[in-house]
Amino acid sequence: MRFISIVICAFTLFSCQFGKENQVDTQSTQNANQIFQEELKINLEKEMEYCEEQLKKSVALNIDYTTHPRLIEKGEQHWKMPKNDVLLWTVGFYPGILWQMYDVTKNEYWKQEALKRTLPLEPYKFNKEHHDVGFMMYCSYGQAYRLTGNKDYRDVLIESANSLISRFNPKVGTIKSWSNELHPQWKQHITIIDNMLNLELLFWASKETGDAKYRDIAVKHAETTMQHHFRDDFSSYHVVEYDENTGKIRNKNTSQGFADESVWARGQAWALYGYAMVYRETKNEQFLNFAINVAERFLAGLPQDCIPYWDFELTGKKEEPRDASAAAIAASGLFELSDLLKDSKLKKRYCAAADAIINSLASPAYSARGVNDAFLLHSTGAKPQGNEIDVALVYADYYYLEALRRRKTMESSM
Ligand code: GLY
């Protein structure tokens, strides 16, 4: 009962604040209502078989294991494979996709292919240069440990967690995401919304070691971010700069979004996914309610086909590219949210919304079937920087496969 009233309060608060501060265009609002009626139209097994076929093509070409697939340019067929580098946050996704395929098929072939591309990443466990050691190591070694139980991989992950917490500033209450040298526009403690995903490694490390310090930092980071990183309508800023000595806010900006006060689609998806995950790990209902509000804001910004423009400010501007990666991250986060909820109406609401997104991602408009070696087309990495515009991105594929797997597990338990 208490839970339901908290949720109702959260909805009421959301509607009032949302109504006051931000008018979403009518088409988007109608869409938000429609998608809560959606049913799954794809065959999950067949879609995962399609992913496996695509992977067979790309593993044959990715044979230099010191490189990793990152993007496929529009009009190209094969992955661009930059050298693995500590500054590239994307190195862990392709091994992570291969581990997921091993999980789906139980075929030893995928385990061997995953291992070949996971083990070269070990030196990055010492990465203290930025926060993405979580993405880099948890998506690769995290899956490796989950699926093999090999203690060597556990040690790599614990070292990675130590590197991540070395960036925590207790005066601010968050992990520092980026270095000032690489991002000189900001002079002090920079935290970006994407950082929420890196917390999963810390929750894991506390469970594994019995040492609460990792989890305490993760919870503090999530609380501080909840307090300072969001507008009244639960939309997220991309970048918040804090005074490193006092924790006071210096600036709230964007880097990859359209404008400081706009809503960068992938940032909102990271927030949705991140707070659902933090609720899973803490069972603290304030995080659940927050995840619900963030999810509602994401869904309210979607166009008719459920795949966001790269920034919600640009919804409906046909010349602007979409971001299928944001859609895939959100779909996976919504399945998790649905799974965690006890209230059956809300459970159905977020499962239907995620179904609507994956129905659309699997359709010819977004599927890479017959076009290139990825799973999905039409993602946007960093439009303001002129990078990765309307391309295939490896993390779109990672979260798409995760979403399909999560949906499959839910199907078997429904
Ligand atoms: N974490 C970087 C990005 O979402 O582009």
Coordinates of C-alpha atoms and ligand atoms in Angstrom, one line a residue:
M1 CA 0.0 0.0 0.0
R2 CA 2.8 2.4 1.1
F3 CA 4.6 1.6 -2.1
I4 CA 1.6 2.3 -4.3
S5 CA 0.9 5.6 -2.6
I6 CA 4.6 6.7 -3.1
V7 CA 4.3 5.8 -6.8
I8 CA 1.0 7.7 -7.1
C9 CA 2.6 10.7 -5.3
A10 CA 5.5 10.5 -7.6
F11 CA 3.2 10.5 -10.7
T12 CA 1.2 13.4 -9.4
L13 CA 4.3 15.4 -8.6
F14 CA 5.7 14.5 -12.0
S15 CA 2.5 15.5 -13.8
C16 CA 2.2 18.8 -12.0
Q17 CA 5.9 19.8 -12.4
F18 CA 5.9 18.5 -15.9
G19 CA 2.7 20.4 -16.8
K20 CA 4.1 23.6 -15.4
E21 CA 7.6 23.6 -16.7
N22 CA 7.6 21.8 -20.0
Q23 CA 5.0 21.4 -22.6
V24 CA 5.7 18.2 -24.6
D25 CA 4.2 18.4 -28.1
T26 CA 0.9 16.7 -28.4
Q27 CA 2.1 14.1 -30.8
S28 CA 4.7 12.9 -28.4
T29 CA 2.2 12.8 -25.5
Q30 CA -0.2 10.8 -27.6
N31 CA 2.6 8.5 -28.5
A32 CA 3.5 8.0 -24.8
N33 CA 0.0 6.8 -24.2
Q34 CA -0.1 4.5 -27.2
I35 CA 3.1 2.7 -26.4
F36 CA 1.7 1.5 -23.0
Q37 CA -0.7 -0.6 -25.0
E38 CA 1.9 -2.2 -27.2
E39 CA 2.5 -6.0 -27.5
L40 CA 5.7 -7.7 -28.5
K41 CA 5.6 -8.3 -32.2
I42 CA 9.0 -9.9 -32.7
N43 CA 10.1 -13.5 -32.2
L44 CA 12.9 -13.1 -29.6
E45 CA 14.7 -16.3 -30.6
K46 CA 14.7 -15.4 -34.2
E47 CA 16.0 -11.9 -33.4
M48 CA 18.8 -13.4 -31.4
E49 CA 19.6 -15.7 -34.2
Y50 CA 19.9 -12.7 -36.5
C51 CA 22.3 -11.2 -34.0
E52 CA 24.4 -14.4 -34.1
E53 CA 24.5 -14.3 -37.9
Q54 CA 25.7 -10.7 -37.8
L55 CA 28.3 -11.6 -35.2
K56 CA 29.7 -14.4 -37.3
K57 CA 30.5 -11.9 -40.0
S58 CA 32.2 -9.4 -37.7
V59 CA 34.3 -11.9 -35.7
A60 CA 35.8 -13.1 -39.0
L61 CA 37.1 -9.6 -39.7
N62 CA 38.1 -8.6 -36.1
I63 CA 41.1 -10.8 -35.8
D64 CA 43.6 -8.2 -34.5
Y65 CA 42.6 -8.4 -30.8
T66 CA 44.3 -5.2 -30.0
T67 CA 41.5 -3.4 -31.8
H68 CA 37.8 -3.3 -31.2
P69 CA 34.7 -2.7 -33.4
R70 CA 33.3 0.8 -32.5
L71 CA 31.2 2.1 -35.4
I72 CA 30.1 1.5 -39.0
E73 CA 29.8 4.7 -41.0
K74 CA 26.7 5.3 -43.1
G75 CA 27.1 3.5 -46.4
E76 CA 29.9 1.2 -45.1
Q77 CA 29.5 -2.5 -44.4
H78 CA 32.1 -3.3 -41.8
W79 CA 33.1 -2.1 -38.4
K80 CA 35.8 0.6 -38.0
M81 CA 38.2 -0.9 -35.5
P82 CA 40.3 1.7 -33.6
K83 CA 43.2 0.4 -31.5
N84 CA 42.2 -0.4 -28.0
D85 CA 43.2 2.5 -25.8
V86 CA 42.7 3.5 -22.2
L87 CA 40.9 6.7 -23.4
L88 CA 38.3 4.7 -25.5
W89 CA 35.3 3.9 -23.3
T90 CA 33.9 1.5 -25.9
V91 CA 36.6 -1.3 -25.7
G92 CA 34.5 -3.6 -23.5
F93 CA 31.3 -3.7 -25.5
Y94 CA 32.3 -6.1 -28.3
P95 CA 33.7 -8.7 -25.9
G96 CA 30.6 -8.1 -23.9
I97 CA 28.4 -8.9 -26.9
L98 CA 30.3 -12.1 -27.5
W99 CA 29.9 -13.1 -23.9
Q100 CA 26.2 -12.4 -24.1
M101 CA 26.0 -14.6 -27.2
Y102 CA 27.8 -17.4 -25.3
D103 CA 25.1 -17.0 -22.6
V104 CA 22.3 -17.2 -25.2
T105 CA 23.7 -20.1 -27.2
K106 CA 25.9 -21.9 -24.6
N107 CA 28.2 -22.5 -27.6
E108 CA 31.8 -22.8 -26.6
Y109 CA 32.8 -21.1 -29.9
W110 CA 31.5 -17.7 -28.6
K111 CA 33.2 -18.2 -25.2
Q112 CA 36.6 -18.6 -27.0
E113 CA 35.9 -15.6 -29.3
A114 CA 34.9 -13.5 -26.2
L115 CA 38.0 -14.5 -24.3
K116 CA 40.4 -13.6 -27.2
R117 CA 39.0 -10.0 -27.0
T118 CA 38.6 -9.8 -23.2
L119 CA 42.0 -10.7 -22.0
P120 CA 43.9 -7.9 -23.9
L121 CA 41.9 -5.4 -21.8
E122 CA 43.4 -6.4 -18.5
P123 CA 45.8 -3.4 -18.2
Y124 CA 42.9 -1.1 -18.2
K125 CA 42.0 -2.3 -14.7
F126 CA 44.5 0.4 -13.6
N127 CA 42.7 3.1 -15.5
K128 CA 42.4 6.1 -13.2
E129 CA 42.2 8.7 -16.0
H130 CA 38.4 8.7 -16.3
H131 CA 35.3 7.0 -14.9
D132 CA 34.7 4.7 -17.8
V133 CA 36.7 1.8 -16.2
G134 CA 33.2 0.6 -15.3
F135 CA 32.0 0.3 -18.9
M136 CA 35.3 -1.0 -20.1
M137 CA 35.8 -3.7 -17.5
Y138 CA 32.3 -4.6 -16.2
C139 CA 30.9 -5.2 -19.8
S140 CA 33.8 -7.5 -20.6
Y141 CA 35.4 -9.0 -17.5
G142 CA 32.1 -8.7 -15.6
Q143 CA 30.3 -10.9 -18.1
A144 CA 33.4 -13.2 -18.2
Y145 CA 33.3 -13.7 -14.5
R146 CA 29.5 -14.1 -14.4
L147 CA 29.7 -16.9 -17.0
T148 CA 32.8 -18.7 -16.0
G149 CA 33.4 -18.0 -12.3
N150 CA 37.2 -17.7 -13.0
K151 CA 38.8 -16.0 -10.0
D152 CA 41.4 -14.3 -12.1
Y153 CA 38.7 -12.3 -13.7
R154 CA 37.3 -11.4 -10.3
D155 CA 40.7 -10.0 -9.3
V156 CA 40.8 -7.9 -12.4
L157 CA 37.4 -6.5 -11.6
I158 CA 38.2 -5.7 -8.0
E159 CA 41.3 -3.8 -9.2
S160 CA 39.1 -1.9 -11.6
A161 CA 36.7 -1.0 -8.8
N162 CA 39.6 0.3 -6.8
S163 CA 40.6 2.5 -9.7
L164 CA 37.1 3.8 -10.1
I165 CA 36.7 4.8 -6.4
S166 CA 40.1 6.6 -6.5
R167 CA 38.1 9.3 -8.4
F168 CA 35.5 9.8 -5.7
N169 CA 35.6 13.2 -4.0
P170 CA 33.9 13.1 -0.6
K171 CA 33.6 16.9 -0.5
V172 CA 31.4 16.7 -3.6
G173 CA 29.9 13.3 -3.1
T174 CA 30.5 12.0 -6.6
I175 CA 33.1 10.3 -8.7
K176 CA 34.9 12.6 -11.1
S177 CA 34.0 11.5 -14.6
W178 CA 36.4 13.4 -16.9
S179 CA 39.8 14.9 -16.5
N180 CA 40.2 18.7 -16.8
E181 CA 43.2 18.2 -19.2
L182 CA 41.0 16.5 -21.8
H183 CA 38.0 18.7 -21.1
P184 CA 39.5 22.2 -20.4
Q185 CA 36.2 23.9 -20.7
W186 CA 35.6 22.7 -17.1
K187 CA 38.1 23.7 -14.4
Q188 CA 37.1 21.5 -11.4
H189 CA 35.2 18.4 -10.6
I190 CA 33.2 17.2 -13.6
T191 CA 30.4 14.6 -13.3
I192 CA 28.4 13.4 -16.3
I193 CA 25.1 11.5 -16.2
D194 CA 26.7 8.5 -18.0
N195 CA 28.7 7.9 -14.8
M196 CA 25.6 6.2 -13.3
L197 CA 26.3 3.1 -15.3
N198 CA 29.8 2.7 -13.9
L199 CA 28.3 2.3 -10.4
E200 CA 27.2 -1.3 -11.2
L201 CA 30.9 -2.4 -10.9
L202 CA 31.0 -0.9 -7.4
F203 CA 27.8 -2.7 -6.2
W204 CA 29.3 -5.9 -7.5
A205 CA 32.6 -5.3 -5.8
S206 CA 31.0 -4.9 -2.3
K207 CA 28.9 -8.1 -2.7
E208 CA 32.0 -9.9 -3.8
T209 CA 34.5 -8.7 -1.2
G210 CA 32.1 -8.0 1.7
D211 CA 33.7 -4.5 1.9
A212 CA 30.9 -1.8 2.0
K213 CA 33.2 1.0 0.8
Y214 CA 32.4 0.5 -2.9
R215 CA 28.7 0.4 -2.4
D216 CA 28.7 3.4 0.0
I217 CA 30.4 5.4 -2.7
A218 CA 28.0 4.2 -5.4
V219 CA 25.0 5.2 -3.2
K220 CA 26.4 8.6 -2.3
H221 CA 27.1 9.2 -6.0
A222 CA 23.6 8.2 -6.9
E223 CA 22.1 10.5 -4.2
T224 CA 24.2 13.5 -5.1
T225 CA 23.4 13.1 -8.8
M226 CA 19.7 12.8 -8.0
Q227 CA 19.9 16.1 -6.1
H228 CA 21.9 18.1 -8.6
H229 CA 21.8 16.6 -12.1
F230 CA 18.0 16.9 -12.8
R231 CA 15.5 19.6 -13.6
D232 CA 12.1 19.7 -12.0
D233 CA 10.6 17.6 -14.8
F234 CA 13.2 14.8 -14.1
S235 CA 15.1 15.5 -17.3
S236 CA 18.8 15.3 -16.9
Y237 CA 21.7 17.7 -17.5
H238 CA 24.6 16.0 -19.2
V239 CA 27.5 17.6 -17.3
V240 CA 27.6 19.1 -13.8
E241 CA 30.7 20.9 -12.6
Y242 CA 31.2 21.0 -8.9
D243 CA 33.6 23.1 -6.8
E244 CA 36.1 20.4 -5.8
N245 CA 36.7 21.9 -2.3
T246 CA 33.1 22.8 -1.3
G247 CA 30.9 20.6 -3.5
K248 CA 29.0 23.8 -4.6
I249 CA 27.6 23.7 -8.2
R250 CA 29.8 25.7 -10.6
N251 CA 28.0 25.0 -13.9
K252 CA 25.3 22.7 -15.4
N253 CA 26.0 22.2 -19.1
T254 CA 26.0 19.8 -22.0
S255 CA 28.8 18.3 -24.1
Q256 CA 27.0 15.8 -26.4
G257 CA 23.5 17.4 -26.2
F258 CA 22.0 20.1 -28.4
A259 CA 22.0 22.8 -25.7
D260 CA 22.7 23.2 -22.0
E261 CA 19.0 23.2 -21.2
S262 CA 17.9 20.6 -23.7
V263 CA 17.5 16.9 -23.0
W264 CA 20.2 14.7 -24.6
A265 CA 18.4 11.5 -25.4
R266 CA 21.2 9.1 -24.5
G267 CA 21.8 11.0 -21.2
Q268 CA 18.2 10.5 -20.2
A269 CA 18.5 6.8 -21.2
W270 CA 21.6 6.4 -19.0
A271 CA 19.7 8.0 -16.1
L272 CA 16.8 5.6 -16.5
Y273 CA 18.9 2.5 -16.7
G274 CA 21.2 3.7 -13.9
Y275 CA 18.5 4.4 -11.3
A276 CA 16.6 1.2 -12.1
M277 CA 20.0 -0.6 -11.5
V278 CA 20.6 1.3 -8.3
Y279 CA 17.2 0.3 -7.0
R280 CA 17.9 -3.3 -7.9
E281 CA 21.1 -3.1 -5.8
T282 CA 19.7 -1.1 -2.8
K283 CA 16.0 -1.8 -2.7
N284 CA 15.6 1.8 -1.6
E285 CA 12.3 3.0 -2.9
Q286 CA 13.4 6.6 -3.4
F287 CA 15.6 5.3 -6.3
L288 CA 12.6 3.3 -7.7
N289 CA 10.4 6.3 -7.7
F290 CA 13.1 8.4 -9.2
A291 CA 13.7 5.8 -12.0
I292 CA 9.9 5.9 -12.7
N293 CA 9.9 9.6 -13.1
V294 CA 13.0 9.6 -15.3
A295 CA 11.5 6.9 -17.4
E296 CA 8.3 8.8 -17.8
R297 CA 10.2 11.8 -19.0
F298 CA 12.1 9.6 -21.5
L299 CA 8.9 8.1 -22.9
A300 CA 7.2 11.5 -23.1
G301 CA 9.9 12.7 -25.5
L302 CA 9.6 9.9 -28.0
P303 CA 8.3 10.4 -31.5
Q304 CA 5.8 8.2 -33.2
D305 CA 8.2 5.3 -34.0
C306 CA 9.6 5.3 -30.4
I307 CA 13.2 5.9 -31.4
P308 CA 14.4 9.3 -30.0
Y309 CA 15.9 12.1 -32.0
W310 CA 19.5 12.5 -30.6
D311 CA 18.2 15.3 -28.4
F312 CA 14.5 15.6 -27.3
E313 CA 14.6 19.4 -28.2
L314 CA 14.8 18.3 -31.8
T315 CA 11.9 15.9 -31.8
G316 CA 10.0 16.2 -35.1
K317 CA 12.8 17.9 -37.0
K318 CA 13.1 15.4 -39.8
E319 CA 16.6 16.5 -40.9
E320 CA 18.0 15.6 -37.4
P321 CA 19.3 12.1 -36.8
R322 CA 17.9 9.6 -34.4
D323 CA 19.8 7.8 -31.7
A324 CA 19.0 4.0 -31.7
S325 CA 21.6 3.6 -29.0
A326 CA 19.5 5.7 -26.6
A327 CA 16.5 3.5 -27.6
A328 CA 18.3 0.3 -26.9
I329 CA 19.7 1.4 -23.5
A330 CA 16.2 2.7 -22.5
A331 CA 14.5 -0.6 -23.6
S332 CA 16.9 -2.6 -21.5
G333 CA 16.4 -0.3 -18.5
L334 CA 12.7 -0.4 -18.9
F335 CA 12.6 -4.2 -18.9
E336 CA 14.6 -4.1 -15.7
L337 CA 12.3 -1.5 -14.2
S338 CA 9.3 -3.6 -15.1
D339 CA 10.8 -6.7 -13.7
L340 CA 11.6 -5.0 -10.4
L341 CA 8.2 -3.5 -9.9
K342 CA 5.5 -5.3 -7.9
D343 CA 2.5 -3.2 -8.9
S344 CA 1.1 -5.2 -11.9
K345 CA -0.2 -2.1 -13.8
L346 CA 3.2 -0.4 -13.7
K347 CA 5.0 -3.6 -14.5
K348 CA 2.8 -3.9 -17.7
R349 CA 3.3 -0.2 -18.5
Y350 CA 7.1 -0.4 -18.7
C351 CA 7.2 -3.8 -20.4
A352 CA 4.8 -2.5 -23.1
A353 CA 6.9 0.6 -23.6
A354 CA 10.1 -1.4 -24.0
D355 CA 8.3 -3.8 -26.3
A356 CA 7.3 -0.9 -28.5
I357 CA 10.9 0.3 -28.6
I358 CA 12.3 -3.2 -29.6
N359 CA 9.5 -3.7 -32.1
S360 CA 10.7 -0.6 -33.8
L361 CA 14.4 -1.4 -33.5
A362 CA 13.9 -4.8 -35.1
S363 CA 11.9 -3.3 -38.0
P364 CA 13.5 -2.6 -41.4
A365 CA 13.8 1.1 -40.5
Y366 CA 16.4 0.4 -37.8
S367 CA 17.6 -3.2 -38.3
A368 CA 21.0 -3.6 -40.1
R369 CA 19.8 -6.8 -41.8
G370 CA 21.2 -6.8 -45.4
V371 CA 22.8 -3.4 -44.8
N372 CA 26.0 -3.9 -42.7
D373 CA 27.6 -6.1 -40.0
A374 CA 26.0 -4.4 -36.9
F375 CA 22.6 -5.3 -35.3
L376 CA 21.2 -1.8 -35.5
L377 CA 21.5 1.3 -37.7
H378 CA 20.9 5.0 -37.0
S379 CA 22.7 5.9 -33.8
T380 CA 24.4 9.2 -33.0
G381 CA 27.5 9.4 -30.8
A382 CA 28.5 13.0 -30.5
K383 CA 26.7 15.4 -32.9
P384 CA 28.0 18.7 -31.6
Q385 CA 31.5 17.4 -32.0
G386 CA 30.6 16.3 -35.6
N387 CA 31.4 12.6 -34.6
E388 CA 29.4 9.4 -35.2
I389 CA 26.3 10.9 -36.8
D390 CA 23.7 8.4 -38.0
V391 CA 26.0 5.4 -37.8
A392 CA 25.9 1.9 -36.2
L393 CA 27.4 2.0 -32.7
V394 CA 28.8 -1.0 -30.8
Y395 CA 27.0 0.0 -27.6
A396 CA 23.7 0.2 -29.3
D397 CA 24.2 -3.5 -30.2
Y398 CA 25.3 -4.4 -26.7
Y399 CA 22.2 -3.0 -25.0
Y400 CA 19.9 -4.3 -27.7
L401 CA 21.1 -7.8 -27.2
E402 CA 20.8 -7.3 -23.4
A403 CA 17.3 -6.0 -23.9
L404 CA 16.3 -9.1 -25.9
R405 CA 17.9 -11.3 -23.3
R406 CA 16.1 -9.5 -20.4
R407 CA 12.8 -9.8 -22.3
K408 CA 13.3 -13.5 -22.9
T409 CA 13.9 -14.1 -19.2
M410 CA 10.8 -12.2 -18.3
E411 CA 8.8 -14.2 -20.9
S412 CA 9.8 -17.4 -19.3
S413 CA 8.8 -16.2 -15.8
M414 CA 5.4 -14.7 -16.9
Ligands
GLY1 N1 29.4 7.7 -22.3 C1 29.6 8.3 -23.5 C2 28.4 8.4 -24.3 O1 27.3 8.0 -24.0 O2 28.6 8.9 -25.4

